[in-house]
XYZ file of C-alpha atoms in Angstrom:
537
model
C 1.173 -95.940 75.311
C 1.590 -92.186 74.678
C 3.329 -90.943 71.526
C 6.020 -88.281 71.633
C 3.837 -85.889 69.616
C 0.956 -86.221 72.117
C 3.284 -85.595 75.047
C 4.711 -82.474 73.353
C 1.169 -81.111 73.121
C 0.632 -81.871 76.810
C 3.807 -79.976 77.763
C 2.646 -76.907 75.795
C -0.790 -77.036 77.447
C 0.640 -77.230 80.989
C 3.076 -74.407 80.229
C 0.210 -72.189 79.028
C -2.183 -72.940 81.921
C 0.434 -73.200 84.686
C 1.237 -76.099 87.028
C -1.250 -74.805 89.627
C -4.162 -75.306 87.221
C -3.047 -78.421 85.373
C -0.784 -81.159 86.659
C 1.960 -82.705 84.572
C 1.387 -86.435 84.261
C 4.385 -88.400 83.084
C 3.369 -90.642 80.179
C 4.439 -94.128 79.240
C 6.869 -93.613 76.344
C 8.942 -96.404 74.866
C 12.689 -96.363 74.302
C 15.470 -94.128 75.546
C 13.199 -91.098 75.836
C 10.830 -92.991 78.144
C 13.708 -94.181 80.351
C 15.070 -90.647 80.743
C 11.645 -89.201 81.555
C 11.151 -91.885 84.237
C 14.490 -90.986 85.825
C 13.484 -87.315 85.921
C 10.160 -88.142 87.581
C 11.839 -90.268 90.261
C 14.382 -87.560 91.059
C 11.725 -84.908 91.517
C 9.599 -87.190 93.721
C 12.615 -87.492 96.058
C 12.768 -83.700 96.378
C 10.258 -83.800 99.257
C 6.802 -82.433 100.006
C 8.079 -79.003 101.088
C 9.309 -78.276 97.540
C 6.373 -79.852 95.710
C 5.310 -76.774 93.743
C 8.853 -75.719 92.970
C 9.789 -79.262 91.927
C 6.808 -79.527 89.582
C 7.871 -76.326 87.788
C 11.451 -77.549 87.532
C 10.199 -80.877 86.239
C 8.144 -79.142 83.542
C 11.149 -77.181 82.233
C 13.495 -80.169 82.365
C 11.014 -82.429 80.582
C 10.417 -79.760 77.914
C 14.192 -79.450 77.367
C 14.658 -83.218 77.082
C 11.802 -83.641 74.593
C 12.970 -80.641 72.509
C 16.529 -81.989 72.264
C 15.181 -85.426 71.413
C 13.154 -83.947 68.554
C 16.113 -81.960 67.223
C 18.387 -84.998 67.281
C 15.786 -87.027 65.450
C 15.388 -84.621 62.536
C 16.786 -85.706 59.190
C 18.870 -83.211 57.185
C 16.858 -81.282 54.616
C 17.307 -82.514 51.081
C 18.161 -79.921 48.429
C 15.864 -80.225 45.450
C 17.879 -77.957 43.149
C 21.175 -78.726 41.458
C 24.370 -77.709 43.210
C 26.208 -74.749 41.628
C 29.009 -75.458 39.210
C 32.483 -75.650 40.706
C 34.388 -72.355 40.642
C 37.193 -72.152 38.109
C 40.685 -71.487 39.546
C 41.705 -67.846 39.714
C 43.921 -66.801 36.825
C 45.337 -63.875 38.818
C 47.494 -64.156 41.957
C 46.300 -62.743 45.258
C 47.600 -59.361 46.405
C 50.884 -59.426 48.371
C 50.347 -60.784 51.921
C 51.258 -57.486 53.603
C 48.359 -55.732 51.886
C 45.818 -57.939 53.680
C 45.806 -55.817 56.844
C 45.290 -52.651 54.795
C 42.309 -54.065 52.899
C 40.871 -55.407 56.157
C 41.086 -51.981 57.803
C 39.543 -50.210 54.801
C 36.659 -52.680 54.525
C 36.015 -52.181 58.250
C 35.732 -48.424 57.676
C 39.233 -47.230 58.627
C 40.740 -45.051 55.880
C 37.852 -46.133 53.651
C 38.540 -43.178 51.320
C 41.804 -44.851 50.290
C 40.065 -48.025 49.068
C 39.592 -46.823 45.449
C 43.347 -46.220 45.204
C 44.111 -49.635 46.713
C 41.789 -51.342 44.226
C 43.422 -49.439 41.369
C 46.878 -50.528 42.532
C 45.711 -54.148 42.598
C 44.398 -53.882 39.030
C 47.518 -52.134 37.730
C 49.755 -54.804 39.233
C 47.592 -57.718 38.087
C 46.256 -59.002 41.421
C 42.889 -60.149 42.730
C 41.644 -59.739 46.296
C 42.026 -62.349 49.035
C 39.184 -64.888 48.983
C 38.117 -64.370 52.600
C 37.636 -60.624 52.021
C 35.407 -61.041 48.969
C 32.072 -61.151 50.870
C 32.835 -57.839 52.597
C 33.884 -56.268 49.286
C 30.729 -57.499 47.541
C 28.602 -56.148 50.385
C 30.310 -52.778 50.033
C 29.660 -52.762 46.291
C 25.999 -53.503 46.944
C 25.770 -50.358 49.090
C 28.135 -48.183 47.015
C 27.291 -48.260 43.314
C 30.024 -45.679 42.681
C 32.692 -48.250 43.645
C 31.468 -51.119 41.475
C 33.643 -50.364 38.454
C 36.677 -50.407 40.763
C 35.601 -53.576 42.552
C 34.742 -55.937 39.689
C 38.291 -56.192 38.207
C 39.733 -57.505 41.508
C 37.064 -60.120 42.242
C 38.713 -62.855 40.201
C 36.932 -66.071 39.221
C 36.049 -66.807 42.840
C 34.457 -63.405 43.379
C 32.303 -63.655 40.260
C 31.314 -67.222 41.218
C 30.392 -66.013 44.695
C 28.317 -63.160 43.256
C 26.173 -65.659 41.346
C 25.182 -67.363 44.607
C 23.621 -64.257 46.180
C 20.922 -62.217 44.384
C 22.057 -59.091 46.257
C 25.469 -59.361 44.570
C 24.191 -59.900 41.040
C 25.605 -56.517 39.983
C 29.074 -58.149 39.971
C 28.177 -61.003 37.619
C 30.261 -60.559 34.489
C 28.360 -60.522 31.187
C 31.581 -61.519 29.427
C 31.379 -64.950 31.080
C 27.743 -65.593 30.103
C 26.563 -67.719 27.226
C 24.105 -66.188 24.765
C 21.204 -68.020 26.393
C 22.196 -66.693 29.822
C 22.325 -63.122 28.509
C 18.838 -63.448 27.096
C 17.501 -64.976 30.307
C 18.998 -62.250 32.504
C 17.592 -59.550 30.241
C 14.132 -61.088 30.127
C 13.767 -62.174 33.764
C 16.432 -60.359 35.827
C 15.812 -57.449 38.172
C 16.100 -53.897 36.894
C 19.484 -53.448 38.594
C 20.815 -56.632 37.034
C 19.511 -55.611 33.614
C 21.216 -52.231 33.927
C 24.542 -53.783 34.945
C 24.301 -56.185 32.011
C 23.438 -53.404 29.566
C 26.316 -51.173 30.701
C 28.823 -54.009 30.476
C 27.618 -54.997 27.009
C 27.884 -51.363 25.898
C 31.593 -51.537 26.701
C 32.321 -54.750 24.813
C 29.367 -55.475 22.511
C 27.383 -52.264 21.929
C 25.385 -53.757 19.066
C 24.233 -56.637 21.304
C 23.178 -54.161 23.987
C 21.256 -52.181 21.393
C 19.467 -55.304 20.149
C 18.516 -56.406 23.671
C 16.965 -53.050 24.511
C 15.116 -52.881 21.198
C 13.626 -56.327 21.829
C 11.825 -55.184 24.994
C 11.552 -51.404 24.550
C 7.763 -51.330 24.188
C 7.291 -53.387 27.363
C 9.720 -51.439 29.562
C 8.385 -49.238 32.338
C 8.828 -45.534 31.649
C 11.273 -45.031 34.545
C 13.383 -47.968 33.330
C 13.620 -46.542 29.819
C 15.449 -43.482 31.140
C 18.036 -45.572 33.006
C 18.578 -47.862 30.029
C 19.005 -44.937 27.620
C 21.650 -43.370 29.856
C 23.734 -46.528 29.409
C 24.141 -45.521 25.750
C 26.636 -42.863 26.884
C 29.125 -45.742 26.896
C 30.603 -46.211 23.409
C 28.025 -43.865 21.892
C 28.187 -43.888 18.076
C 26.154 -43.086 14.973
C 24.957 -46.711 14.965
C 22.832 -45.814 18.007
C 20.980 -43.040 16.173
C 17.886 -45.037 15.066
C 17.126 -46.129 18.647
C 17.703 -42.641 20.047
C 15.818 -40.851 17.276
C 12.798 -43.067 17.956
C 13.081 -42.250 21.668
C 12.543 -38.549 20.864
C 8.860 -39.476 20.542
C 8.713 -41.399 23.826
C 5.756 -40.719 26.108
C 8.005 -39.665 28.980
C 9.676 -36.267 28.883
C 12.802 -37.409 30.740
C 13.401 -40.188 28.200
C 13.048 -37.668 25.364
C 15.494 -35.322 27.091
C 18.137 -38.055 27.550
C 17.750 -39.167 23.924
C 18.159 -35.589 22.667
C 21.256 -35.060 24.812
C 22.850 -38.247 23.452
C 22.012 -37.407 19.830
C 23.549 -33.956 20.354
C 26.838 -35.761 21.097
C 26.857 -37.529 17.705
C 28.197 -35.017 15.125
C 26.658 -36.838 12.156
C 23.188 -37.235 13.676
C 20.091 -35.796 12.041
C 19.394 -33.829 15.235
C 22.741 -32.034 14.974
C 22.055 -31.264 11.298
C 18.667 -29.810 12.191
C 20.203 -27.651 14.918
C 22.861 -26.381 12.499
C 20.179 -25.404 9.998
C 18.372 -23.447 12.711
C 21.354 -21.766 14.372
C 23.841 -21.007 11.604
C 21.745 -18.215 10.036
C 21.422 -16.575 13.461
C 25.135 -16.173 14.290
C 27.508 -14.385 11.910
C 30.696 -12.316 11.913
C 30.897 -9.011 10.068
C 33.993 -6.897 9.458
C 34.480 -3.154 9.314
C 37.281 -0.638 9.010
C 39.462 0.340 6.106
C 41.100 -3.072 5.807
C 38.033 -4.968 7.051
C 40.066 -6.140 10.029
C 37.651 -5.169 12.795
C 35.403 -8.158 13.375
C 32.035 -8.079 15.096
C 29.708 -10.863 16.170
C 26.187 -10.389 14.800
C 23.564 -12.456 16.602
C 19.829 -12.744 16.005
C 17.553 -14.495 18.455
C 15.194 -17.275 17.341
C 11.639 -16.085 16.781
C 9.919 -19.061 18.397
C 10.423 -22.462 19.991
C 8.210 -24.635 17.826
C 7.196 -28.276 18.267
C 10.098 -29.530 16.147
C 12.632 -27.658 18.306
C 11.059 -29.024 21.469
C 11.214 -32.554 20.031
C 14.949 -32.010 19.520
C 15.424 -31.167 23.178
C 15.007 -27.376 23.321
C 13.201 -26.530 26.548
C 10.837 -23.582 26.022
C 10.866 -22.359 29.644
C 14.134 -20.536 30.490
C 16.325 -20.914 33.533
C 16.294 -18.152 36.120
C 18.306 -15.119 35.055
C 18.273 -15.600 31.278
C 15.862 -14.315 28.657
C 13.516 -16.710 26.908
C 14.904 -16.357 23.389
C 18.507 -16.221 24.597
C 17.794 -19.510 26.392
C 16.571 -21.091 23.147
C 19.688 -19.905 21.318
C 21.963 -21.209 24.066
C 20.425 -24.690 23.805
C 20.718 -24.695 20.021
C 24.401 -23.743 20.173
C 24.949 -26.460 22.771
C 24.028 -29.176 20.270
C 26.392 -28.120 17.479
C 30.069 -29.198 17.333
C 32.009 -25.992 18.122
C 34.456 -26.443 15.240
C 31.537 -25.650 12.906
C 31.871 -21.989 13.874
C 35.635 -21.970 13.297
C 35.044 -23.300 9.784
C 32.224 -20.837 9.103
C 34.062 -17.721 10.327
C 37.638 -18.726 9.479
C 38.655 -17.883 13.053
C 40.167 -19.847 15.938
C 38.118 -20.719 18.998
C 39.878 -18.068 21.093
C 39.340 -15.390 18.425
C 35.619 -16.165 18.324
C 35.349 -16.055 22.106
C 37.138 -12.711 22.254
C 34.336 -11.268 20.097
C 31.854 -12.023 22.895
C 33.594 -9.864 25.524
C 31.314 -6.859 25.209
C 28.401 -8.587 23.530
C 24.979 -8.243 25.142
C 24.349 -11.983 24.629
C 27.721 -13.040 26.032
C 26.267 -15.319 28.724
C 24.060 -17.203 26.275
C 26.857 -17.572 23.716
C 29.452 -18.792 26.213
C 26.946 -21.049 27.943
C 25.944 -22.648 24.651
C 29.511 -23.149 23.474
C 30.505 -24.615 26.842
C 27.756 -27.211 26.488
C 28.847 -27.975 22.949
C 32.528 -28.284 23.888
C 31.659 -30.758 26.607
C 29.286 -32.832 24.487
C 31.734 -33.075 21.602
C 34.864 -33.215 23.776
C 36.553 -30.434 21.826
C 39.830 -29.800 23.675
C 40.728 -26.632 21.717
C 37.451 -24.995 22.632
C 37.686 -26.123 26.244
C 41.166 -24.610 26.602
C 39.977 -21.384 24.976
C 36.841 -21.181 27.109
C 38.932 -21.722 30.239
C 41.392 -18.997 29.244
C 38.591 -16.575 28.401
C 36.705 -17.230 31.623
C 39.863 -16.863 33.740
C 40.746 -13.603 31.987
C 37.245 -12.238 32.598
C 37.086 -13.682 36.141
C 33.737 -15.239 35.230
C 34.431 -18.888 36.021
C 31.258 -20.878 36.703
C 31.805 -23.497 39.399
C 28.519 -25.250 39.839
C 25.916 -26.883 37.631
C 25.929 -29.466 34.872
C 27.933 -27.328 32.450
C 30.214 -25.355 34.796
C 33.576 -24.209 33.461
C 35.460 -26.237 36.059
C 33.319 -29.280 35.296
C 33.918 -28.742 31.584
C 37.702 -28.803 31.969
C 37.525 -31.811 34.282
C 35.305 -33.754 31.886
C 37.171 -33.101 28.633
C 40.860 -32.372 29.136
C 43.103 -35.372 29.866
C 44.586 -35.624 33.381
C 48.086 -34.663 32.271
C 46.829 -31.415 30.690
C 44.791 -30.526 33.775
C 47.907 -31.107 35.852
C 49.828 -28.690 33.630
C 47.194 -25.990 34.151
C 47.171 -26.468 37.929
C 50.973 -26.647 38.211
C 51.299 -23.471 36.145
C 49.000 -21.600 38.499
C 50.678 -23.017 41.616
C 54.120 -21.955 40.413
C 53.128 -18.487 39.234
C 50.339 -17.328 41.527
C 51.233 -16.188 45.027
C 47.553 -15.920 45.982
C 46.582 -19.432 44.953
C 45.132 -20.356 48.359
C 43.772 -16.954 49.299
C 40.318 -15.512 48.835
C 40.143 -13.090 45.952
C 37.502 -10.986 44.239
C 34.946 -13.378 42.794
C 35.932 -16.245 45.100
C 38.764 -18.753 45.200
C 41.327 -18.988 42.460
C 39.764 -21.059 39.644
C 42.681 -23.489 39.497
C 42.116 -24.346 43.167
C 38.558 -25.342 42.294
C 39.965 -27.346 39.408
C 42.348 -29.052 41.830
C 39.434 -30.100 44.053
C 37.820 -31.887 41.104
C 41.064 -33.578 40.072
C 40.368 -37.049 41.491
C 43.507 -38.727 40.171
C 46.854 -39.640 41.754
C 49.105 -36.582 41.664
C 52.416 -36.739 39.892
C 55.666 -35.867 41.651
C 55.643 -32.536 39.821
C 52.145 -31.545 40.957
C 52.780 -32.718 44.523
C 56.038 -30.739 44.665
C 54.368 -27.582 43.325
C 51.555 -27.917 45.859
C 53.947 -28.433 48.782
C 56.137 -25.498 47.724
C 53.155 -23.148 47.435
C 51.775 -24.377 50.777
C 55.186 -23.802 52.412
C 55.062 -20.142 51.362
C 51.457 -19.707 52.516
C 51.258 -21.994 55.538
C 51.279 -19.260 58.184
C 48.260 -17.583 56.592
C 46.599 -20.681 55.178
C 42.803 -20.162 55.190
C 40.820 -22.162 57.734
C 37.405 -22.047 56.088
C 35.611 -25.294 55.281
C 36.550 -25.325 51.603
C 40.275 -24.822 52.216
C 40.451 -27.464 54.943
C 38.429 -29.831 52.774
C 40.942 -29.285 49.996
C 43.741 -30.320 52.379
C 41.884 -33.521 53.260
C 41.464 -34.258 49.541
C 45.138 -33.550 48.884
C 46.133 -36.226 51.396
C 44.254 -38.780 49.270
C 46.006 -37.939 46.006
C 49.483 -36.532 46.745
C 52.353 -38.732 45.663
C 53.097 -40.956 48.687
C 56.801 -40.664 47.866
C 56.665 -37.105 49.206
C 54.590 -37.923 52.289
C 57.391 -37.070 54.721
C 58.117 -33.753 52.995
C 54.421 -32.811 53.092
C 54.229 -33.744 56.774
C 57.176 -31.464 57.581
C 55.552 -28.512 55.807
C 52.110 -28.908 57.335
C 53.518 -29.624 60.772
C 54.367 -25.915 60.989
C 50.642 -25.117 60.988
C 49.719 -27.795 63.512
C 49.892 -25.314 66.374
C 46.985 -23.370 64.866
C 43.912 -24.603 66.714
C 41.635 -24.480 63.661
C 43.976 -26.742 61.692
C 45.157 -29.275 64.245
C 42.382 -31.850 63.782
C 42.389 -31.758 59.974
C 46.179 -31.997 59.902
C 46.091 -35.078 62.134
C 43.840 -36.655 59.520
C 46.150 -35.522 56.714
C 49.214 -37.042 58.411
C 47.383 -40.287 59.150
C 46.130 -40.622 55.575
C 49.529 -39.886 54.054
C 51.228 -42.432 56.323
C 48.617 -45.085 55.565
C 48.952 -44.549 51.805
C 52.740 -44.586 51.984
C 52.726 -47.936 53.797
C 50.086 -49.304 51.416
C 52.267 -48.551 48.394
C 55.232 -50.196 50.110
C 53.129 -53.290 50.839
C 52.248 -53.614 47.157
C 55.959 -53.671 46.327
C 56.466 -56.827 48.401
C 58.014 -59.603 46.337
C 55.758 -62.681 46.224
C 57.822 -65.902 46.287
């Protein structure tokens, strides 16, 4: 009697050698399988001598199929050796209104994907979580797009966070706030680098001291590249309590870690690094007065004599950037670490008055560059406003780089104040959209970095200025890109008005395609907002 396993081996052998070299002999197998194989053999014998070869090949394939199905049907389900996951807690938040489902589906499929951040924000503001069946697609998107994760996690709900725990690729969405102390420790000690970083950033928001303690517990064992990423997380809720960890990192073996630590310490006004920089820089920058009534002020600046080891430890790079002198570069970095109000107190002058003293100074670029860094690090709104006004007046706005003037305003001033600046320029400047000496109008560049929903007032001012300029609206890449951006942020309440204005330019060949996109985006956003207003019974 032949066993099923032996016959399976025979089938494989015949299939490899071919029926011309090895014949298929039907075995004696007990049970239902044997009966079926006998029936197959009888049927093929009746096929006739003329089809002998063909019938043998057919018989081989049919027998192989029967045995394979028999084996599959006979397999027992695999037993899971691990414990089943805990049951998901019910969602505390309601799902988004039903009409929004089609919008989220389209965006997750790639249609109007740029509108997704706004849709997620609307869901959070109105207290909704996303539909359960769309959670896998949203988690997959967050895995690919780290920039969207902060927008995604608030709408996941209990089900989304539970789902994230079942897939290692989605671990970035696991909420530290729901973990027990033992779980936190386990994730930190054994989790992947990405999971550790997510955990550290979340703890910095809610429990900065716990985040600090976790990092300190493993600092010596961390890889050098990981230390840099972990230190950058200290930007969240940075305080003087973080100084011991950061001060120690100034002596780290990796230059990038030292640089990040120095930058963070320069943002803490009470830090020892800031005090050391003040001691170095304050004697170098002074104001003298002349004239009969001592009313004519002058900025007296001396350059540092050297960049010693202590200065380099505090983050001063000895090698200058292109286009700036070596010693001026050292001074600029020193100024960038000192809270700008220090100079107002020392000179008894306002920020704008101090900046006006730099207008004809030979070290103007170094002074302004240093104070721009300082204003950004210490989020000094008065200095930012004054620097903006001075740069606009001198037509010396810097647009690019880590400490650009436009980036400075965008990083420090609150959205409502930035809106006021942009609206003021839109309402008063007839050449807002046109090329001018030195490039585009600075407020237009500021508008491009304003990634917030526009108010009715800003949208109205933009539409009115566009209406006056639409016949001569520039068609270069930057201007058309600005239009595409505007469609993402204009108030959807004025979508129809905007469409009427821009429709006048649709006949211009260079603008037709971008305007089609603008109209489509505005319409989609308008309908999305309406869908969120649906009353849920």
